[in-house]
PDB file of C-alpha atoms in Angstrom:
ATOM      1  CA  UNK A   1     -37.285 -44.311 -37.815  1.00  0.00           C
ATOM      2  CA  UNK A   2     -33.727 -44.637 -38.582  1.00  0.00           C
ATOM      3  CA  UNK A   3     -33.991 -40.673 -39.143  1.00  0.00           C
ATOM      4  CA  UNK A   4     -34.112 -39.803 -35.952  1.00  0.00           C
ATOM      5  CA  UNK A   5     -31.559 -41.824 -34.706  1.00  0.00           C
ATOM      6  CA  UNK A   6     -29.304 -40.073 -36.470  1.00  0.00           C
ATOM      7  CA  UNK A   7     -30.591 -36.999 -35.106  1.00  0.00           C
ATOM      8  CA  UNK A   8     -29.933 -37.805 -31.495  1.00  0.00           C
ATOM      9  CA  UNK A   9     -26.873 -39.265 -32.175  1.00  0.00           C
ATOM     10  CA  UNK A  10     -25.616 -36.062 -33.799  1.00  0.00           C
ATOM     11  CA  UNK A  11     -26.984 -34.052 -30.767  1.00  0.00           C
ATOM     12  CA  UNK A  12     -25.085 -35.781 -28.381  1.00  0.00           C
ATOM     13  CA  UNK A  13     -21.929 -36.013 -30.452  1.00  0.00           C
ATOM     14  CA  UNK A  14     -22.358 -32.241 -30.877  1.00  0.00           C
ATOM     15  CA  UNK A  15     -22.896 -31.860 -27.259  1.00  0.00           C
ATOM     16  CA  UNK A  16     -19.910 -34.044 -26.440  1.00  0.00           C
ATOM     17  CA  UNK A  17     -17.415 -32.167 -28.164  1.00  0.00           C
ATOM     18  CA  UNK A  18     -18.746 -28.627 -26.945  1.00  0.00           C
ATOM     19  CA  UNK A  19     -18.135 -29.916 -23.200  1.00  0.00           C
ATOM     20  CA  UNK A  20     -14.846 -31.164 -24.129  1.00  0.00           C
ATOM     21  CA  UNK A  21     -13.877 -27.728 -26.326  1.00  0.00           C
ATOM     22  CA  UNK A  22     -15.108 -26.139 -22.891  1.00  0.00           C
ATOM     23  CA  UNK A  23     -13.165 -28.361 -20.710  1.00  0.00           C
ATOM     24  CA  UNK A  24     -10.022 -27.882 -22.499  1.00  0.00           C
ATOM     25  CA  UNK A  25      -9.684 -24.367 -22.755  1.00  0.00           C
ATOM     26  CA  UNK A  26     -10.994 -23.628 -19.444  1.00  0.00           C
ATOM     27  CA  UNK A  27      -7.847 -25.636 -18.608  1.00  0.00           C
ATOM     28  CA  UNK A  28      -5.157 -24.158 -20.288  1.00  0.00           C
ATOM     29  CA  UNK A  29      -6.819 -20.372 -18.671  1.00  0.00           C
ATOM     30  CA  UNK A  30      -7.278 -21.401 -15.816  1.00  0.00           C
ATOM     31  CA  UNK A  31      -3.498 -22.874 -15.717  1.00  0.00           C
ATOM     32  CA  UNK A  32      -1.585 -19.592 -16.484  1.00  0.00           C
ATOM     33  CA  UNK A  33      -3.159 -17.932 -13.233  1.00  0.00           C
ATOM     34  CA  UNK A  34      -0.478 -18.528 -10.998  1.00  0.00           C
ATOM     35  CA  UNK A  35       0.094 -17.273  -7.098  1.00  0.00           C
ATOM     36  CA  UNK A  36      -0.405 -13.835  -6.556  1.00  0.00           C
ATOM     37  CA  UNK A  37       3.619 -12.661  -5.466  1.00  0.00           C
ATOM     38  CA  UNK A  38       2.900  -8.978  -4.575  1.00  0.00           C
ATOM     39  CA  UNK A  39       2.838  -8.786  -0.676  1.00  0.00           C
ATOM     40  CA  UNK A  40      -0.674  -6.710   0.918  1.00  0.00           C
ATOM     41  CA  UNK A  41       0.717  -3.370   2.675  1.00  0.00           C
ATOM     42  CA  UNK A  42      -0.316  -0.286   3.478  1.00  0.00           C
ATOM     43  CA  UNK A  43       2.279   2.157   3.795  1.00  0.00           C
ATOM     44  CA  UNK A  44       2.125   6.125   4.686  1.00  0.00           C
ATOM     45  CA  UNK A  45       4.601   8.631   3.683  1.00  0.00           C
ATOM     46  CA  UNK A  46       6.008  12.147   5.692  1.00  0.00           C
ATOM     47  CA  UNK A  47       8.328  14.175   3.756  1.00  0.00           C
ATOM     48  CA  UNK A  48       9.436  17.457   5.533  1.00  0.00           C
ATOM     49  CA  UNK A  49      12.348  19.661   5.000  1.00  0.00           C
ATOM     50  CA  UNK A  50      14.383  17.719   7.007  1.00  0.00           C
ATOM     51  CA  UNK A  51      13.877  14.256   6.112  1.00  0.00           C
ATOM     52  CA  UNK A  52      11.276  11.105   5.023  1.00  0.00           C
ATOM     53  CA  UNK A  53       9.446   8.514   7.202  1.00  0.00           C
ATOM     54  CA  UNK A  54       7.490   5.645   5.848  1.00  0.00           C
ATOM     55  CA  UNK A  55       5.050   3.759   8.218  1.00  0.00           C
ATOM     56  CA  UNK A  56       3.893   0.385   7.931  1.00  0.00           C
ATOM     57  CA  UNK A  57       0.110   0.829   9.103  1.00  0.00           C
ATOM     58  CA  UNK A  58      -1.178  -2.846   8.368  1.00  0.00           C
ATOM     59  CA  UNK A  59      -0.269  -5.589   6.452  1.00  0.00           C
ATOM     60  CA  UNK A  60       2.426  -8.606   6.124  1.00  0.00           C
ATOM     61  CA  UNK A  61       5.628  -7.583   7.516  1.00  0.00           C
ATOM     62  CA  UNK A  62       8.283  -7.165   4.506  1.00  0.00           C
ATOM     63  CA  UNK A  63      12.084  -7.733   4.567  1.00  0.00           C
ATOM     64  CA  UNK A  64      13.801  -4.596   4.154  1.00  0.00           C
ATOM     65  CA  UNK A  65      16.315  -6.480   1.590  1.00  0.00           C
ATOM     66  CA  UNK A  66      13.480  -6.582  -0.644  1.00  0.00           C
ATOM     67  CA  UNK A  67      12.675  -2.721  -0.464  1.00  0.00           C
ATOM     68  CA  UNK A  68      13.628   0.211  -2.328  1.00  0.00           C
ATOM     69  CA  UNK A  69      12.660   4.281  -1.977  1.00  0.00           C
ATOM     70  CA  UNK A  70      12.970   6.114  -4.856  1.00  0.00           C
ATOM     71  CA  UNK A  71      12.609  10.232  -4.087  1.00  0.00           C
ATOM     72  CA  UNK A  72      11.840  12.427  -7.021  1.00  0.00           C
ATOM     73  CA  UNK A  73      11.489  15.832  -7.230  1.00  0.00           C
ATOM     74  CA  UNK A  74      12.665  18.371  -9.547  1.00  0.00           C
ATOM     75  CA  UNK A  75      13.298  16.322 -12.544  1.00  0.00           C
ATOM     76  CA  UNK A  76      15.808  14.377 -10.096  1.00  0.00           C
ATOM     77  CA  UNK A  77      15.532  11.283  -9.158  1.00  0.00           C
ATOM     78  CA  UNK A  78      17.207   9.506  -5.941  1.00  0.00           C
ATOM     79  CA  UNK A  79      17.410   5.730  -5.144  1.00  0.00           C
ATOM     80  CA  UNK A  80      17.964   4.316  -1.378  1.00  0.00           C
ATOM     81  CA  UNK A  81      18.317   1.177  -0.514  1.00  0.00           C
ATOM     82  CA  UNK A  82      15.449   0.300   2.225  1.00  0.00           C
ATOM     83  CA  UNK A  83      18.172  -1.869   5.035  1.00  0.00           C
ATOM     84  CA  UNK A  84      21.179   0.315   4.423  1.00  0.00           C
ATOM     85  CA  UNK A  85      19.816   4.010   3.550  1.00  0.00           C
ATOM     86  CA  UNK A  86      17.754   4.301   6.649  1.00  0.00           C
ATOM     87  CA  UNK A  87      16.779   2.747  10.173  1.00  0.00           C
ATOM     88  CA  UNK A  88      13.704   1.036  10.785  1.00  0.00           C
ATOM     89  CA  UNK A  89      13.325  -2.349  13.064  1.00  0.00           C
ATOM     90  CA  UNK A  90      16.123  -4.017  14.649  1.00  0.00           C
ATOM     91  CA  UNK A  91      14.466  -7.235  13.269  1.00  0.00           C
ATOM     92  CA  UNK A  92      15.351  -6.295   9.331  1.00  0.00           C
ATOM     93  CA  UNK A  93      11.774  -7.087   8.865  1.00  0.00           C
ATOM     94  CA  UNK A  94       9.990  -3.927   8.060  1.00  0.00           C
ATOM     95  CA  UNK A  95       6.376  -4.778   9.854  1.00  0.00           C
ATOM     96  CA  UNK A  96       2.988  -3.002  11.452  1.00  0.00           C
ATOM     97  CA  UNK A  97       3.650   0.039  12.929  1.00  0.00           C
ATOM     98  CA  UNK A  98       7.207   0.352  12.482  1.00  0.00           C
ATOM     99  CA  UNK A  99       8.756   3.479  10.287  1.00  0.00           C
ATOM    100  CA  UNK A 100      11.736   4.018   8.552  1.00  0.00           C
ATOM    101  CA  UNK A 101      13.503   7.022   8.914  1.00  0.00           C
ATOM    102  CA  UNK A 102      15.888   8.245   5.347  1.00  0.00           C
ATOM    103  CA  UNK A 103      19.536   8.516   6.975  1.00  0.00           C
ATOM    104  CA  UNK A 104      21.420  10.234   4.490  1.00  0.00           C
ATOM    105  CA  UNK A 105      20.579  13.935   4.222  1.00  0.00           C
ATOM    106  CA  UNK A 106      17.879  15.053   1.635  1.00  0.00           C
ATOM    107  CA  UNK A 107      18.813  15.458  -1.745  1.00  0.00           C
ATOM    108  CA  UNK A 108      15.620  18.159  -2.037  1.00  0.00           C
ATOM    109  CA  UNK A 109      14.682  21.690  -1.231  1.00  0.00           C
ATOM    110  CA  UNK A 110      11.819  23.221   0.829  1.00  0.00           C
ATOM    111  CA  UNK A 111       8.904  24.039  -1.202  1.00  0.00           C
ATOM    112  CA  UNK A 112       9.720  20.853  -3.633  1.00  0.00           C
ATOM    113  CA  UNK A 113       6.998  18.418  -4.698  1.00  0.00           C
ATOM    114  CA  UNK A 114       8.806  15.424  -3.712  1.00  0.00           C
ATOM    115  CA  UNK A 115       6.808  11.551  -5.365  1.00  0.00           C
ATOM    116  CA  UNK A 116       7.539   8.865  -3.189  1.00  0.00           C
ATOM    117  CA  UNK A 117       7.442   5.383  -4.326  1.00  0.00           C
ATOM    118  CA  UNK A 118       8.331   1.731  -1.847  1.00  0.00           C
ATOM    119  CA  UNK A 119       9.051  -0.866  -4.469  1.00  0.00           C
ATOM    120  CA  UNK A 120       9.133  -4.095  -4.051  1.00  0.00           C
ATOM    121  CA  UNK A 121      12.099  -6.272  -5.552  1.00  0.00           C
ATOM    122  CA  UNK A 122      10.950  -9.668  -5.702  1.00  0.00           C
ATOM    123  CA  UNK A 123       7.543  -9.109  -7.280  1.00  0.00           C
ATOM    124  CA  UNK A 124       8.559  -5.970  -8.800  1.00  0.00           C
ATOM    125  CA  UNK A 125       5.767  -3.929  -7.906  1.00  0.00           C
ATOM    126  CA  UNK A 126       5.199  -0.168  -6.243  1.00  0.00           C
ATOM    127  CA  UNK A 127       4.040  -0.590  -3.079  1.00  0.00           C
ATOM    128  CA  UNK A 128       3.663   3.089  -1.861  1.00  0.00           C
ATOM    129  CA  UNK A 129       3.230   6.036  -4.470  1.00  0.00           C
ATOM    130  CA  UNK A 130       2.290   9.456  -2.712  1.00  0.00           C
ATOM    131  CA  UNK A 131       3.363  12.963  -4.114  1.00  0.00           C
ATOM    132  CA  UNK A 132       4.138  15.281  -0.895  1.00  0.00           C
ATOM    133  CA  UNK A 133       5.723  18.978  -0.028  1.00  0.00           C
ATOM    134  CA  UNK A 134       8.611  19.223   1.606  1.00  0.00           C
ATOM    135  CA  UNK A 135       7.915  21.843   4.215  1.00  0.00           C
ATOM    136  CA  UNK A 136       8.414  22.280   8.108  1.00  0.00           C
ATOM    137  CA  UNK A 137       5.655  20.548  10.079  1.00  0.00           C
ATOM    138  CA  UNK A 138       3.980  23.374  12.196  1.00  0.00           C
ATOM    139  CA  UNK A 139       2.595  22.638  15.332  1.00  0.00           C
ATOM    140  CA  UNK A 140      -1.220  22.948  15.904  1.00  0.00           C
ATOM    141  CA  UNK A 141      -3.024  24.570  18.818  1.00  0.00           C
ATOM    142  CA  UNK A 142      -5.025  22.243  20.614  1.00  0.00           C
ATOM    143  CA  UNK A 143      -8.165  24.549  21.743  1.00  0.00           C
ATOM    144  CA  UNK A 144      -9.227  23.832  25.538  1.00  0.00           C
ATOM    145  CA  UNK A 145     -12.463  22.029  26.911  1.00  0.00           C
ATOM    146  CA  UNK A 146     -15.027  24.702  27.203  1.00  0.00           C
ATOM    147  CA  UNK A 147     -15.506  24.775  31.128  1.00  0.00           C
ATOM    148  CA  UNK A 148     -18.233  23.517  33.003  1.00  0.00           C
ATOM    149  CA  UNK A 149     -21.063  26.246  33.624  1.00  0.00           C
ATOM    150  CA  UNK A 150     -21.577  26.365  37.189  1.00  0.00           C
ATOM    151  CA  UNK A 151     -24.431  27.376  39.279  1.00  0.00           C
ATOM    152  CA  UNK A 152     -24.917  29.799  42.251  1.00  0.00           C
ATOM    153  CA  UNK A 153     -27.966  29.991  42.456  1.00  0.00           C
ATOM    154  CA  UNK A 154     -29.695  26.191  42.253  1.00  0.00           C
ATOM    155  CA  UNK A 155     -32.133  25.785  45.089  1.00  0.00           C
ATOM    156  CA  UNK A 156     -31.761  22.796  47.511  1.00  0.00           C
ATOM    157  CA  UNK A 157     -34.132  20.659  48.221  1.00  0.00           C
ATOM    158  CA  UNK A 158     -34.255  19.087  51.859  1.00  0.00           C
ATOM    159  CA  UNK A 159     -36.673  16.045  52.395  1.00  0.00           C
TER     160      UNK A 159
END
């Protein structure tokens, strides 16, 4: 009898220091996740032979202190400085549907590829990464509504 005393006692010893092996490091992982930093944005880019535009389509609104465009293109590479280099809300907050517009003149040609990155300082992360070509936006012809057929001969009907 004493036999399988031992036994249980063993099984629940065992089982006791699984659940605390378990607790413990579950613990320490579960204590290195920390806040997520990087701010939710989504950004567009135009790049044209005349200059750049970012939009903010959706997403928290982002102090421009805390931004940076970096242009490269041709094995150049150009930094700006997101509240000094170029105009965007009067607010200094770059938010939804606002754009920001490069002020300085453009360090590329027409024809380059030109890679577009928004960083973000504080969690140092790329917010925006889109490869474009600089060329002259061309207007598009808008075709017009097919007309209405009309009909001349439609009989009446009186009742």
């Amino acid at each position: 009898m004493s036999r399988a005393q031992s036994e249980a006692v063993a099984t629940v010893l065992l089982l006791a220091l699984v659940v605390l092996l378990v607790s413990t490091v579950g613990y320490v992982v579960l204590g290195t996740i920390g806040p997520d930093d990087t701010p939710t944005v989504e950004v567009a880019a135009t790049v044209t032979d005349s200059g750049v535009t970012l939009t903010h389509r959706s997403g928290e609104g982002l102090p421009g202190d805390d931004l940076t465009v970096v242009l490269r293109y041709g094995g150049s590479e150009q930094r700006y400085d997101f509240a000094t280099d170029g105009r965007y809300g009067a607010d200094g907050t770059f938010g939804p549907g606002e754009e920001w517009h490069l002020d300085e003149p453009i360090p590329y040609a027409p024809g380059d590829r030109v890679d577009v990155l928004l960083l973000h300082g504080p969690s140092n992360t790329v917010l925006f990464r889109g490869r474009k070509v600089a060329a002259t936006p061309t207007a598009t012809a808008t075709p017009a509504p097919p007309a209405a057929p009309t009909r001349r001969d439609e009989p009446s009907f009186d009742s």
